[in-house]
PDB file of C-alpha atoms in Angstrom:
ATOM      1  CA  ASP A   1     120.255  97.896 101.586  1.00  0.00           C
ATOM      2  CA  GLY A   2     119.312 101.729 101.207  1.00  0.00           C
ATOM      3  CA  GLY A   3     120.119 103.633 104.192  1.00  0.00           C
ATOM      4  CA  ILE A   4     122.311 105.727 106.211  1.00  0.00           C
ATOM      5  CA  THR A   5     125.603 105.041 108.012  1.00  0.00           C
ATOM      6  CA  GLN A   6     127.191 107.218 110.057  1.00  0.00           C
ATOM      7  CA  SER A   7     130.753 106.453 111.344  1.00  0.00           C
ATOM      8  CA  PRO A   8     132.208 105.842 114.283  1.00  0.00           C
ATOM      9  CA  LYS A   9     129.227 105.160 116.452  1.00  0.00           C
ATOM     10  CA  TYR A  10     131.151 106.280 119.553  1.00  0.00           C
ATOM     11  CA  LEU A  11     134.106 108.939 119.333  1.00  0.00           C
ATOM     12  CA  PHE A  12     136.189 110.564 122.219  1.00  0.00           C
ATOM     13  CA  ARG A  13     138.315 114.159 121.743  1.00  0.00           C
ATOM     14  CA  LYS A  14     140.167 115.556 123.775  1.00  0.00           C
ATOM     15  CA  GLU A  15     139.844 119.199 124.133  1.00  0.00           C
ATOM     16  CA  GLY A  16     141.243 121.336 121.478  1.00  0.00           C
ATOM     17  CA  GLN A  17     140.962 118.809 118.704  1.00  0.00           C
ATOM     18  CA  ASN A  18     138.758 118.797 115.876  1.00  0.00           C
ATOM     19  CA  VAL A  19     137.015 115.867 115.302  1.00  0.00           C
ATOM     20  CA  THR A  20     134.749 114.863 111.903  1.00  0.00           C
ATOM     21  CA  LEU A  21     131.803 112.381 112.008  1.00  0.00           C
ATOM     22  CA  SER A  22     131.092 110.589 108.552  1.00  0.00           C
ATOM     23  CA  CYS A  23     127.574 110.419 107.433  1.00  0.00           C
ATOM     24  CA  GLU A  24     126.933 108.494 104.097  1.00  0.00           C
ATOM     25  CA  GLN A  25     123.431 107.391 102.360  1.00  0.00           C
ATOM     26  CA  ASN A  26     122.593 105.873  99.096  1.00  0.00           C
ATOM     27  CA  LEU A  27     118.756 106.443  99.053  1.00  0.00           C
ATOM     28  CA  ASN A  28     119.528 109.137  96.343  1.00  0.00           C
ATOM     29  CA  HIS A  29     118.099 112.020  98.530  1.00  0.00           C
ATOM     30  CA  ASP A  30     119.245 115.337  98.011  1.00  0.00           C
ATOM     31  CA  ALA A  31     118.360 116.801 101.180  1.00  0.00           C
ATOM     32  CA  MET A  32     120.494 115.901 104.450  1.00  0.00           C
ATOM     33  CA  TYR A  33     121.008 117.573 107.911  1.00  0.00           C
ATOM     34  CA  TRP A  34     122.867 117.193 111.160  1.00  0.00           C
ATOM     35  CA  TYR A  35     120.959 116.940 114.466  1.00  0.00           C
ATOM     36  CA  ARG A  36     122.444 117.510 118.058  1.00  0.00           C
ATOM     37  CA  GLN A  37     120.887 115.604 120.858  1.00  0.00           C
ATOM     38  CA  ASP A  38     121.427 116.378 124.473  1.00  0.00           C
ATOM     39  CA  PRO A  39     120.122 114.053 127.181  1.00  0.00           C
ATOM     40  CA  GLY A  40     116.218 115.042 127.998  1.00  0.00           C
ATOM     41  CA  GLN A  41     116.206 117.237 124.794  1.00  0.00           C
ATOM     42  CA  GLY A  42     114.754 117.154 121.308  1.00  0.00           C
ATOM     43  CA  LEU A  43     116.714 117.332 118.432  1.00  0.00           C
ATOM     44  CA  ARG A  44     118.562 120.476 117.369  1.00  0.00           C
ATOM     45  CA  LEU A  45     119.259 121.141 113.813  1.00  0.00           C
ATOM     46  CA  ILE A  46     123.020 122.075 113.076  1.00  0.00           C
ATOM     47  CA  TYR A  47     123.438 122.168 109.167  1.00  0.00           C
ATOM     48  CA  TYR A  48     121.175 121.536 106.541  1.00  0.00           C
ATOM     49  CA  SER A  49     121.962 120.669 103.209  1.00  0.00           C
ATOM     50  CA  GLN A  50     119.806 121.017 100.184  1.00  0.00           C
ATOM     51  CA  ILE A  51     121.818 120.265  97.224  1.00  0.00           C
ATOM     52  CA  VAL A  52     125.542 118.890  96.167  1.00  0.00           C
ATOM     53  CA  ASN A  53     127.853 122.301  96.928  1.00  0.00           C
ATOM     54  CA  ASP A  54     125.464 124.570  99.242  1.00  0.00           C
ATOM     55  CA  PHE A  55     124.462 124.178 102.866  1.00  0.00           C
ATOM     56  CA  GLN A  56     122.840 126.514 105.458  1.00  0.00           C
ATOM     57  CA  LYS A  57     123.617 127.207 109.337  1.00  0.00           C
ATOM     58  CA  GLY A  58     121.087 126.033 111.736  1.00  0.00           C
ATOM     59  CA  ASP A  59     119.929 126.935 114.803  1.00  0.00           C
ATOM     60  CA  ILE A  60     123.135 126.255 116.523  1.00  0.00           C
ATOM     61  CA  ALA A  61     125.722 126.203 114.071  1.00  0.00           C
ATOM     62  CA  GLU A  62     128.607 127.976 116.234  1.00  0.00           C
ATOM     63  CA  GLY A  63     131.826 125.798 116.667  1.00  0.00           C
ATOM     64  CA  TYR A  64     130.526 123.264 113.632  1.00  0.00           C
ATOM     65  CA  SER A  65     131.275 123.289 110.026  1.00  0.00           C
ATOM     66  CA  VAL A  66     130.365 120.531 107.200  1.00  0.00           C
ATOM     67  CA  SER A  67     130.879 120.023 103.536  1.00  0.00           C
ATOM     68  CA  ARG A  68     128.702 118.487 100.729  1.00  0.00           C
ATOM     69  CA  GLU A  69     131.051 117.745  97.885  1.00  0.00           C
ATOM     70  CA  LYS A  70     129.265 114.836  97.132  1.00  0.00           C
ATOM     71  CA  LYS A  71     125.570 113.844  96.837  1.00  0.00           C
ATOM     72  CA  GLU A  72     126.000 110.813  99.224  1.00  0.00           C
ATOM     73  CA  SER A  73     128.109 112.040 101.762  1.00  0.00           C
ATOM     74  CA  PHE A  74     127.735 115.130 104.604  1.00  0.00           C
ATOM     75  CA  PRO A  75     130.640 115.123 106.793  1.00  0.00           C
ATOM     76  CA  LEU A  76     130.481 117.436 110.087  1.00  0.00           C
ATOM     77  CA  THR A  77     133.279 118.905 111.695  1.00  0.00           C
ATOM     78  CA  VAL A  78     133.218 119.881 115.283  1.00  0.00           C
ATOM     79  CA  THR A  79     135.669 122.352 115.877  1.00  0.00           C
ATOM     80  CA  SER A  80     137.790 123.271 119.187  1.00  0.00           C
ATOM     81  CA  ALA A  81     135.350 126.428 119.066  1.00  0.00           C
ATOM     82  CA  GLN A  82     132.328 124.336 120.058  1.00  0.00           C
ATOM     83  CA  LYS A  83     132.678 124.867 124.113  1.00  0.00           C
ATOM     84  CA  ASN A  84     130.390 121.845 124.319  1.00  0.00           C
ATOM     85  CA  PRO A  85     130.412 119.099 121.975  1.00  0.00           C
ATOM     86  CA  THR A  86     129.545 116.289 124.052  1.00  0.00           C
ATOM     87  CA  ALA A  87     126.533 115.284 122.505  1.00  0.00           C
ATOM     88  CA  PHE A  88     124.704 112.528 120.691  1.00  0.00           C
ATOM     89  CA  TYR A  89     125.243 113.368 116.929  1.00  0.00           C
ATOM     90  CA  LEU A  90     122.008 112.535 114.164  1.00  0.00           C
ATOM     91  CA  CYS A  91     122.662 112.145 110.391  1.00  0.00           C
ATOM     92  CA  ALA A  92     119.363 112.420 108.524  1.00  0.00           C
ATOM     93  CA  SER A  93     118.118 112.776 104.657  1.00  0.00           C
ATOM     94  CA  SER A  94     114.942 113.097 102.666  1.00  0.00           C
ATOM     95  CA  ILE A  95     113.827 113.795  99.033  1.00  0.00           C
ATOM     96  CA  ASP A  96     114.400 117.266  97.999  1.00  0.00           C
ATOM     97  CA  ARG A  97     110.991 118.789  99.627  1.00  0.00           C
ATOM     98  CA  TYR A  98     110.581 120.895  96.427  1.00  0.00           C
ATOM     99  CA  ARG A  99     110.336 118.384  94.260  1.00  0.00           C
ATOM    100  CA  GLY A 100     106.483 116.992  93.846  1.00  0.00           C
ATOM    101  CA  SER A 101     103.826 118.744  94.746  1.00  0.00           C
ATOM    102  CA  LEU A 102     104.015 122.102  96.509  1.00  0.00           C
ATOM    103  CA  ASN A 103     104.336 122.153 100.064  1.00  0.00           C
ATOM    104  CA  SER A 104     104.781 118.421 100.032  1.00  0.00           C
ATOM    105  CA  TYR A 105     107.278 117.412 102.932  1.00  0.00           C
ATOM    106  CA  ASN A 106     108.948 114.380 103.025  1.00  0.00           C
ATOM    107  CA  GLU A 107     109.906 112.024 106.005  1.00  0.00           C
ATOM    108  CA  GLN A 108     113.517 112.267 106.892  1.00  0.00           C
ATOM    109  CA  PHE A 109     115.325 109.224 107.841  1.00  0.00           C
ATOM    110  CA  PHE A 110     118.057 108.919 110.200  1.00  0.00           C
ATOM    111  CA  GLY A 111     121.238 107.321 110.842  1.00  0.00           C
ATOM    112  CA  PRO A 112     122.383 105.108 113.855  1.00  0.00           C
ATOM    113  CA  GLY A 113     123.725 108.227 115.332  1.00  0.00           C
ATOM    114  CA  THR A 114     127.677 109.172 117.066  1.00  0.00           C
ATOM    115  CA  ARG A 115     128.251 109.358 120.665  1.00  0.00           C
ATOM    116  CA  LEU A 116     130.891 112.014 120.958  1.00  0.00           C
ATOM    117  CA  THR A 117     132.432 112.629 124.613  1.00  0.00           C
ATOM    118  CA  VAL A 118     135.148 115.194 125.269  1.00  0.00           C
ATOM    119  CA  LEU A 119     137.754 114.163 127.637  1.00  0.00           C
TER     120      LEU A 119
ATOM    121  CA  ALA B   1     107.200 130.650 115.998  1.00  0.00           C
ATOM    122  CA  GLN B   2     106.983 126.724 115.443  1.00  0.00           C
ATOM    123  CA  LYS B   3     106.739 124.595 118.683  1.00  0.00           C
ATOM    124  CA  VAL B   4     105.745 121.227 119.590  1.00  0.00           C
ATOM    125  CA  THR B   5     105.316 120.533 123.124  1.00  0.00           C
ATOM    126  CA  GLN B   6     105.389 116.955 124.634  1.00  0.00           C
ATOM    127  CA  ALA B   7     104.274 117.514 128.111  1.00  0.00           C
ATOM    128  CA  GLN B   8     104.945 113.963 129.377  1.00  0.00           C
ATOM    129  CA  THR B   9     108.655 113.229 130.005  1.00  0.00           C
ATOM    130  CA  GLU B  10     108.845 110.072 131.203  1.00  0.00           C
ATOM    131  CA  ILE B  11     105.878 107.228 131.191  1.00  0.00           C
ATOM    132  CA  SER B  12     105.861 103.876 132.993  1.00  0.00           C
ATOM    133  CA  VAL B  13     103.073 100.769 132.493  1.00  0.00           C
ATOM    134  CA  VAL B  14     102.869  97.526 133.063  1.00  0.00           C
ATOM    135  CA  GLU B  15     102.898  95.175 129.574  1.00  0.00           C
ATOM    136  CA  LYS B  16      99.389  94.922 128.067  1.00  0.00           C
ATOM    137  CA  GLU B  17      98.235  98.133 129.225  1.00  0.00           C
ATOM    138  CA  ASP B  18      97.199 101.156 126.711  1.00  0.00           C
ATOM    139  CA  VAL B  19      98.741 104.190 126.707  1.00  0.00           C
ATOM    140  CA  THR B  20      98.837 107.613 125.331  1.00  0.00           C
ATOM    141  CA  LEU B  21     101.582 110.210 124.434  1.00  0.00           C
ATOM    142  CA  ASP B  22     100.709 113.543 124.140  1.00  0.00           C
ATOM    143  CA  CYS B  23     101.650 116.003 121.699  1.00  0.00           C
ATOM    144  CA  VAL B  24     100.935 119.545 121.135  1.00  0.00           C
ATOM    145  CA  TYR B  25     102.283 122.211 118.554  1.00  0.00           C
ATOM    146  CA  GLU B  26     102.287 125.543 117.427  1.00  0.00           C
ATOM    147  CA  THR B  27     102.281 127.163 113.919  1.00  0.00           C
ATOM    148  CA  ARG B  28     101.259 129.834 111.879  1.00  0.00           C
ATOM    149  CA  ASP B  29     101.649 127.908 108.454  1.00  0.00           C
ATOM    150  CA  THR B  30      98.393 126.681 107.253  1.00  0.00           C
ATOM    151  CA  THR B  31      99.825 123.695 105.542  1.00  0.00           C
ATOM    152  CA  TYR B  32     102.127 122.020 107.421  1.00  0.00           C
ATOM    153  CA  TYR B  33     102.956 117.824 108.566  1.00  0.00           C
ATOM    154  CA  LEU B  34     103.334 116.228 111.773  1.00  0.00           C
ATOM    155  CA  PHE B  35     105.421 113.506 112.622  1.00  0.00           C
ATOM    156  CA  TRP B  36     106.084 110.951 115.095  1.00  0.00           C
ATOM    157  CA  TYR B  37     109.443 109.200 115.562  1.00  0.00           C
ATOM    158  CA  LYS B  38     110.681 105.933 117.924  1.00  0.00           C
ATOM    159  CA  GLN B  39     114.042 106.318 119.260  1.00  0.00           C
ATOM    160  CA  PRO B  40     115.089 103.202 120.614  1.00  0.00           C
ATOM    161  CA  PRO B  41     118.009 102.212 123.368  1.00  0.00           C
ATOM    162  CA  SER B  42     120.106 101.645 120.213  1.00  0.00           C
ATOM    163  CA  GLY B  43     119.720 105.487 119.525  1.00  0.00           C
ATOM    164  CA  GLU B  44     118.501 105.769 115.739  1.00  0.00           C
ATOM    165  CA  LEU B  45     115.468 107.447 115.215  1.00  0.00           C
ATOM    166  CA  VAL B  46     112.789 105.425 113.717  1.00  0.00           C
ATOM    167  CA  PHE B  47     109.845 106.738 111.626  1.00  0.00           C
ATOM    168  CA  LEU B  48     106.183 106.141 112.139  1.00  0.00           C
ATOM    169  CA  ILE B  49     103.825 108.261 110.600  1.00  0.00           C
ATOM    170  CA  ARG B  50     103.321 111.471 108.618  1.00  0.00           C
ATOM    171  CA  ARG B  51     100.159 113.212 108.559  1.00  0.00           C
ATOM    172  CA  ASN B  52      99.042 116.793 106.356  1.00  0.00           C
ATOM    173  CA  SER B  53      97.132 119.214 108.059  1.00  0.00           C
ATOM    174  CA  PHE B  54      94.383 119.008 105.924  1.00  0.00           C
ATOM    175  CA  ASP B  55      93.997 115.397 106.991  1.00  0.00           C
ATOM    176  CA  GLU B  56      92.175 115.125 110.012  1.00  0.00           C
ATOM    177  CA  GLN B  57      91.311 111.205 109.530  1.00  0.00           C
ATOM    178  CA  ASN B  58      92.666 109.235 112.448  1.00  0.00           C
ATOM    179  CA  GLU B  59      95.201 106.474 111.481  1.00  0.00           C
ATOM    180  CA  ILE B  60      95.488 102.985 112.641  1.00  0.00           C
ATOM    181  CA  SER B  61      98.375 100.630 112.018  1.00  0.00           C
ATOM    182  CA  GLY B  62      98.360  97.539 114.297  1.00  0.00           C
ATOM    183  CA  ARG B  63      98.951  98.626 117.754  1.00  0.00           C
ATOM    184  CA  TYR B  64      99.605 101.941 116.792  1.00  0.00           C
ATOM    185  CA  SER B  65      96.960 104.753 116.300  1.00  0.00           C
ATOM    186  CA  TRP B  66      97.137 108.462 115.751  1.00  0.00           C
ATOM    187  CA  ASN B  67      95.062 111.228 117.024  1.00  0.00           C
ATOM    188  CA  PHE B  68      95.148 114.488 115.126  1.00  0.00           C
ATOM    189  CA  GLN B  69      92.981 117.444 116.227  1.00  0.00           C
ATOM    190  CA  LYS B  70      93.459 120.600 114.563  1.00  0.00           C
ATOM    191  CA  SER B  71      91.165 122.372 117.013  1.00  0.00           C
ATOM    192  CA  THR B  72      93.206 121.596 119.714  1.00  0.00           C
ATOM    193  CA  SER B  73      96.496 121.587 117.713  1.00  0.00           C
ATOM    194  CA  SER B  74      97.060 118.070 118.997  1.00  0.00           C
ATOM    195  CA  PHE B  75      98.614 114.880 117.253  1.00  0.00           C
ATOM    196  CA  ASN B  76      98.458 112.135 119.936  1.00  0.00           C
ATOM    197  CA  PHE B  77      99.843 108.811 119.698  1.00  0.00           C
ATOM    198  CA  THR B  78      97.999 105.689 121.264  1.00  0.00           C
ATOM    199  CA  ILE B  79      99.716 102.122 121.782  1.00  0.00           C
ATOM    200  CA  THR B  80      97.177  99.508 122.366  1.00  0.00           C
ATOM    201  CA  ALA B  81      98.084  96.560 124.342  1.00  0.00           C
ATOM    202  CA  SER B  82     101.864  97.584 124.858  1.00  0.00           C
ATOM    203  CA  GLN B  83     104.590  95.331 124.941  1.00  0.00           C
ATOM    204  CA  VAL B  84     108.363  95.658 126.401  1.00  0.00           C
ATOM    205  CA  VAL B  85     109.458  96.343 122.802  1.00  0.00           C
ATOM    206  CA  ASP B  86     107.562  99.516 122.764  1.00  0.00           C
ATOM    207  CA  SER B  87     110.089 100.666 125.282  1.00  0.00           C
ATOM    208  CA  ALA B  88     111.974 103.848 123.650  1.00  0.00           C
ATOM    209  CA  VAL B  89     111.603 107.462 123.385  1.00  0.00           C
ATOM    210  CA  TYR B  90     108.912 108.745 121.334  1.00  0.00           C
ATOM    211  CA  PHE B  91     109.606 112.026 119.557  1.00  0.00           C
ATOM    212  CA  CYS B  92     106.664 114.322 117.855  1.00  0.00           C
ATOM    213  CA  ALA B  93     107.777 116.903 115.252  1.00  0.00           C
ATOM    214  CA  LEU B  94     106.355 119.557 112.814  1.00  0.00           C
ATOM    215  CA  SER B  95     107.567 120.487 109.355  1.00  0.00           C
ATOM    216  CA  GLY B  96     108.352 124.465 108.911  1.00  0.00           C
ATOM    217  CA  GLY B  97     111.692 125.166 110.439  1.00  0.00           C
ATOM    218  CA  SER B  98     113.400 128.119 108.855  1.00  0.00           C
ATOM    219  CA  GLN B  99     116.017 125.725 107.128  1.00  0.00           C
ATOM    220  CA  GLY B 100     113.222 122.924 105.873  1.00  0.00           C
ATOM    221  CA  ASN B 101     113.787 121.172 108.907  1.00  0.00           C
ATOM    222  CA  LEU B 102     111.925 119.469 111.647  1.00  0.00           C
ATOM    223  CA  ILE B 103     111.189 121.493 115.068  1.00  0.00           C
ATOM    224  CA  PHE B 104     110.582 118.472 116.942  1.00  0.00           C
ATOM    225  CA  GLY B 105     109.490 117.842 120.789  1.00  0.00           C
ATOM    226  CA  LYS B 106     111.548 117.016 123.761  1.00  0.00           C
ATOM    227  CA  GLY B 107     110.439 113.565 123.633  1.00  0.00           C
ATOM    228  CA  THR B 108     108.574 111.264 125.802  1.00  0.00           C
ATOM    229  CA  LYS B 109     110.206 108.284 127.575  1.00  0.00           C
ATOM    230  CA  LEU B 110     107.768 105.009 127.844  1.00  0.00           C
ATOM    231  CA  SER B 111     108.876 102.091 129.587  1.00  0.00           C
ATOM    232  CA  VAL B 112     107.217  99.372 129.455  1.00  0.00           C
ATOM    233  CA  LYS B 113     107.936  96.309 132.396  1.00  0.00           C
ATOM    234  CA  PRO B 114     106.512  93.137 132.085  1.00  0.00           C
TER     235      PRO B 114
END
């Protein structure tokens, strides 16, 4: 079945530790995204990657890092520099927005999320 | 700047009632897309609908219907004869973020009681 997987579902981190959240998709999508969700809030963009080996910072990239070595994978590392990392993290993917007609905009498909808690 | 406002933080209804979730957006783009997503307690966002700014036709899909009014910058979502399984957080989103991302509202938590 095609889809997006995220692991682990729950993650606990001690202060000062780096942790990496996994995101894999087998939808053959070019674009991948990481969002952060806090209680009662919408989703805020952390990082975005349109193609392999390329990614851009989103609105709240400080304290996070990513890599995109393979089309299928877009791991997110939460570093010790992120002062308030406890949140729900969602990974998404979509067909490259620049394919197809000009100004086309394809829906994003989301993974099941990882809930990160700092102890 | 792009912005999505979902003024209703929480709504509680009894099963079989109709309920409308409001979404108001702001954008300077002439072409844009609007989305609704459902987030059940499991956490995963489920895509419900995408609407192009040039298509103002209302849409109905089973018990779900969407009313898009460009004149009032609104894209409201109605659930007819609500069911307990409709309990979730619903997000409205707008295309056009600077990174190609979606701009999300803060969501409306819908609780449907039996």
